XYZ file of C-alpha atoms in Angstrom:
258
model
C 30.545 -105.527 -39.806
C 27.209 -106.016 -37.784
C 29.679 -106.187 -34.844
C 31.120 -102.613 -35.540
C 27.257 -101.631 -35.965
C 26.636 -102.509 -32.669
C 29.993 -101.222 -30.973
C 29.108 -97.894 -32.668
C 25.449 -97.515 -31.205
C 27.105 -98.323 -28.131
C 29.458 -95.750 -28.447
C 27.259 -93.206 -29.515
C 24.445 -94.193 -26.809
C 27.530 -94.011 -24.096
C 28.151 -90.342 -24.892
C 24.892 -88.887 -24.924
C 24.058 -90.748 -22.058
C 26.532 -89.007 -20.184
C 26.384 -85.535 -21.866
C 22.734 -85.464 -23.352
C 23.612 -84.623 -26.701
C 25.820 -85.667 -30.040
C 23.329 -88.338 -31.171
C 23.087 -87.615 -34.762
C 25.523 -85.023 -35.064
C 27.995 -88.122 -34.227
C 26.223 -91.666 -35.182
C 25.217 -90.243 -39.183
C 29.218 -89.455 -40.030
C 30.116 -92.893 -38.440
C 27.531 -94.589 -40.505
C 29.044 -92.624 -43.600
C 32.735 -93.777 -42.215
C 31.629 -97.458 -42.154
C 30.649 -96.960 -46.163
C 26.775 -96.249 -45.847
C 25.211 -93.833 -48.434
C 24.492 -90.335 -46.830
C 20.448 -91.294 -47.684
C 20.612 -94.461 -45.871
C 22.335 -93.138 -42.816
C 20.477 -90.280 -42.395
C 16.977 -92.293 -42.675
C 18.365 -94.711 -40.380
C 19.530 -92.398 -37.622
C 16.243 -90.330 -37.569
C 14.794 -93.710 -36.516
C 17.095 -94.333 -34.129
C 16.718 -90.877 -32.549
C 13.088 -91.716 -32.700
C 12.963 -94.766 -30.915
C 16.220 -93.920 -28.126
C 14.117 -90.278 -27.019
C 10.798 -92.000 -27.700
C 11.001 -93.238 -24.046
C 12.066 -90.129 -22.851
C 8.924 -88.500 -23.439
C 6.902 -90.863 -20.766
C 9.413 -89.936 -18.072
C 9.507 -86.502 -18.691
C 5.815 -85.685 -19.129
C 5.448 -88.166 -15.958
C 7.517 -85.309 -13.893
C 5.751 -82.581 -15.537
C 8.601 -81.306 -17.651
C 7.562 -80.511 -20.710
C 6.115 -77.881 -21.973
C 3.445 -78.685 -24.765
C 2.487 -75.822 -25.853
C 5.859 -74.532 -26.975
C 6.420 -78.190 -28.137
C 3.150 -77.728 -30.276
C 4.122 -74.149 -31.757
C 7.636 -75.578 -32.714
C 6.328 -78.921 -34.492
C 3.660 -76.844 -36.113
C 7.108 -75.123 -38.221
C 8.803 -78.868 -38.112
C 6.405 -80.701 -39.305
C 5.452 -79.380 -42.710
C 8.648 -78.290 -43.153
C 10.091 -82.333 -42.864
C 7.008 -83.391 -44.843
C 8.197 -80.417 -47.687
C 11.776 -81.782 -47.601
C 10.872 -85.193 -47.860
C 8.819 -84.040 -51.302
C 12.004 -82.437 -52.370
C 13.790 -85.207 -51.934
C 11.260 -87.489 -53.299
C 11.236 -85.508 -56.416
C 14.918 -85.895 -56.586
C 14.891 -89.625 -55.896
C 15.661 -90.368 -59.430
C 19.283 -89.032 -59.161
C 20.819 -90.531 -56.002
C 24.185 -88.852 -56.743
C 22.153 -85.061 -56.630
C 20.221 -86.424 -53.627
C 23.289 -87.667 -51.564
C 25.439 -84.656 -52.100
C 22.968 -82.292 -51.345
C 22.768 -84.550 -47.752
C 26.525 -84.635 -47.674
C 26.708 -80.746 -47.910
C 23.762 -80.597 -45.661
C 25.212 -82.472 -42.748
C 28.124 -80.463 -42.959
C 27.034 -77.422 -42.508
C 24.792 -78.643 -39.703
C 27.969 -80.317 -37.681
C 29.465 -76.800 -38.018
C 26.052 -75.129 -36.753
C 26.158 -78.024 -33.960
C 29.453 -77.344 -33.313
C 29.305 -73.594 -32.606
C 26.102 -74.369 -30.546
C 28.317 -76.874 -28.436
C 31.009 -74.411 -27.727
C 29.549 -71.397 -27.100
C 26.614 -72.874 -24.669
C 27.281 -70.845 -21.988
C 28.323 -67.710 -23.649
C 24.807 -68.416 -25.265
C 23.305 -68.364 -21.856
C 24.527 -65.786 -20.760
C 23.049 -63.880 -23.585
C 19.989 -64.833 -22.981
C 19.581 -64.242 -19.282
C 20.573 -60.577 -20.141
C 17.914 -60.504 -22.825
C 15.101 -62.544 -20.943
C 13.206 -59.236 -19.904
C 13.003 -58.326 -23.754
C 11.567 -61.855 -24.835
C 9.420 -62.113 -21.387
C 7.312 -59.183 -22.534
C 7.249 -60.176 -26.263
C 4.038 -60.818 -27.573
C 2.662 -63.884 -27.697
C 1.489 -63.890 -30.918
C 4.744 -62.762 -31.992
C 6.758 -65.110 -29.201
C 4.753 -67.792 -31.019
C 4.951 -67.140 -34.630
C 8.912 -67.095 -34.163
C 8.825 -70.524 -32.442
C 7.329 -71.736 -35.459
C 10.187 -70.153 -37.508
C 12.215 -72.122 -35.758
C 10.341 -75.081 -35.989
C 10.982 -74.441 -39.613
C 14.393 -74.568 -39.946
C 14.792 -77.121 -37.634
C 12.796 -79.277 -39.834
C 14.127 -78.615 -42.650
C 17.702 -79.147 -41.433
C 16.954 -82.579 -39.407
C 15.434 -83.770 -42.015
C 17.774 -83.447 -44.487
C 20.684 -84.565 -42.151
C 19.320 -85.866 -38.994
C 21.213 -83.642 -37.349
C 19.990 -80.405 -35.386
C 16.936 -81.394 -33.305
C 19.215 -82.037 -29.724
C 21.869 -78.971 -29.528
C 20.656 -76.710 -31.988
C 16.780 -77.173 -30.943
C 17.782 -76.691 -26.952
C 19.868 -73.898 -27.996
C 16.936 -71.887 -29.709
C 14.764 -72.456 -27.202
C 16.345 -71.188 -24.321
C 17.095 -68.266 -26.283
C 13.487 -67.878 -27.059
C 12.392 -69.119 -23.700
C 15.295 -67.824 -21.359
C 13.368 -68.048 -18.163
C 12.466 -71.698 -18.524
C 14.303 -74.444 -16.217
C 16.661 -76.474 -17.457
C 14.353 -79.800 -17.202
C 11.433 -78.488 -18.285
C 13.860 -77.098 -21.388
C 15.642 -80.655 -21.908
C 11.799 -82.664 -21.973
C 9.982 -79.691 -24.529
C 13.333 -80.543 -26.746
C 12.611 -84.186 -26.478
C 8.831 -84.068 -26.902
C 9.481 -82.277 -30.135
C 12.115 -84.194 -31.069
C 10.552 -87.691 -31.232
C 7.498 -86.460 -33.759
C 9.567 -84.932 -36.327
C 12.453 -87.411 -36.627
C 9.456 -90.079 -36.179
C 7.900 -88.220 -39.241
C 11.071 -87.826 -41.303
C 11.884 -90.980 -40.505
C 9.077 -92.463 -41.673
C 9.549 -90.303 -44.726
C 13.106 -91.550 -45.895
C 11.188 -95.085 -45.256
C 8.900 -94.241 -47.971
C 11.882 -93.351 -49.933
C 13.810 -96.467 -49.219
C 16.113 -95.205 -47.405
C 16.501 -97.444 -44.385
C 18.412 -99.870 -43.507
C 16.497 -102.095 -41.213
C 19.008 -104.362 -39.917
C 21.449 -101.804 -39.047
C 18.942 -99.901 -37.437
C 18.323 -103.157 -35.298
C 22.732 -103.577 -34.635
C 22.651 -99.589 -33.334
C 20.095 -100.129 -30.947
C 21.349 -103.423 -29.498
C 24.330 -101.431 -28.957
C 22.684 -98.033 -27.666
C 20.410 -98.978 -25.298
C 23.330 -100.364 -22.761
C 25.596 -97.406 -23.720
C 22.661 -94.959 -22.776
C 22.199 -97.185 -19.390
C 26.062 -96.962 -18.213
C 26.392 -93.085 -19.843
C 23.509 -91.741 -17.520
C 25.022 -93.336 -14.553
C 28.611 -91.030 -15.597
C 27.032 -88.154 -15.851
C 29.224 -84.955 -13.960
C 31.710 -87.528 -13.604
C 33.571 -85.869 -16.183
C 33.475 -81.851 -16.569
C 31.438 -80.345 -19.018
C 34.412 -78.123 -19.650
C 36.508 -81.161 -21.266
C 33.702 -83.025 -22.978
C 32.443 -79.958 -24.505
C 35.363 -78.282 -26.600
C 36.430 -82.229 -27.718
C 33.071 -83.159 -28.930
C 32.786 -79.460 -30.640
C 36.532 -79.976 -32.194
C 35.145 -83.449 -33.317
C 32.507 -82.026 -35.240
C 34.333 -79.246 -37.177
C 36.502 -81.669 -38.170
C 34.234 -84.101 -39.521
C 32.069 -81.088 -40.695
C 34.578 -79.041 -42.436
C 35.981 -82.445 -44.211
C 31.835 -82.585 -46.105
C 31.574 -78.796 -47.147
C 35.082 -77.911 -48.467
């Protein structure tokens, strides 16, 4: 078993090495697959995302690509909202089966939301380009307090299924944000990122929902698959990758909800 643990992580750490996302959104229903409560795999993954994107944030701020003040408006949404949800839950503890189907339904309806996210990226884009002009001149006190909105949901929803914080969180910001580049968009995600599943996952700690040793399998596994991923990345078009790891997901998805 530790052996499929650690093919797994470096599965998972292969494909978003070479396409930047699907971290959660794929390693918490394998963890499920291999027979692992949904509380224990979704504490253990928002480790894991912790720890893989922690060193992301040194590179990233090192080539000036992230922004922090958008990162601080979003966390200030995320962050209370992940230490809320983790009271929920808390409160909940006491009936695991209440507590794991209400993660089960979660993380199905955020693979959908990923899902949709993944496949319409670019007609996403496109959107906002056209509407950049609108946003640009938006407020900033109202540009602001809806980046905390959003840091709100997302906190809610990666904390209850570690799922959300890599395509749905790049997604909203470039809609918010449409003029920003690309990198500097990627390193804000990952700067917010690291601090909420680092709080959540310190959260479902407190809640005993980690397993440590698998933890330690996934990222022997990961950290190689993220190394050889990066170094395919283009090699195969976005075009393929895209719709298969979107069809994945609906799949998997649709199979919690209904």
């Amino acid at each position: 078993m530790e052996f499929g643990y650690i093919v797994a992580g470096l599965l998972v750490g292969f494909i978003v090495g070479m396409t930047g996302v699907g971290g959660g959104s794929l390693m918490t229903p394998i963890l499920l697959w291999f027979g692992i409560s949904p509380a224990t795999a979704v504490g253990t993954d928002l480790l894991y995302a912790a720890i893989t994107k922690g060193s992301g944030i040194f590179v990233h701020h090192k080539k000036k690509n992230i922004d922090w003040k958008i990162t601080g408006w979003l966390a200030a949404g995320s962050v209370p909202a992940a230490l809320l949800t983790l009271l929920v839950l808390r409160n909940l503890h006491s009936d695991l089966s209440v507590v794991n189907s209400l993660i089960k339904q979660g993380l199905g309806v955020a693979l959908l939301l990923t899902a949709v996210a993944i496949i319409f990226k670019p007609q996403l884009l496109k959107w906002g380009h056209r509407h950049a002009s609108s946003w640009f001149h938006l407020p900033p006190r109202k540009l602001n307090a809806v980046t905390v909105l959003v840091g709100l949901f997302l906190g809610v929803i990666v904390t209850l299924t570690s799922i959300g914080a890599g395509a749905l969180g790049t997604v909203a910001l470039f809609l918010l944000y449409p003029l920003i580049s690309t990198s500097r968009l990627v390193g804000t995600e990952i700067a917010h990122a690291v601090p909420l599943t680092l709080v959540a996952g310190l959260g479902h700690a407190g809640l005993g929902n980690i397993d440590w040793h698998l933890l330690m399998y996934l990222l022997i596994g990961s950290l190689p698959g993220i190394y050889f991923g990066s170094h395919l990345t283009g090699r195969i078009p976005e075009s393929v990758l895209r719709p298969c790891l979107a069809v994945m997901l609906v799949m998997i998805g649709g199979k919690l909800v209904f």
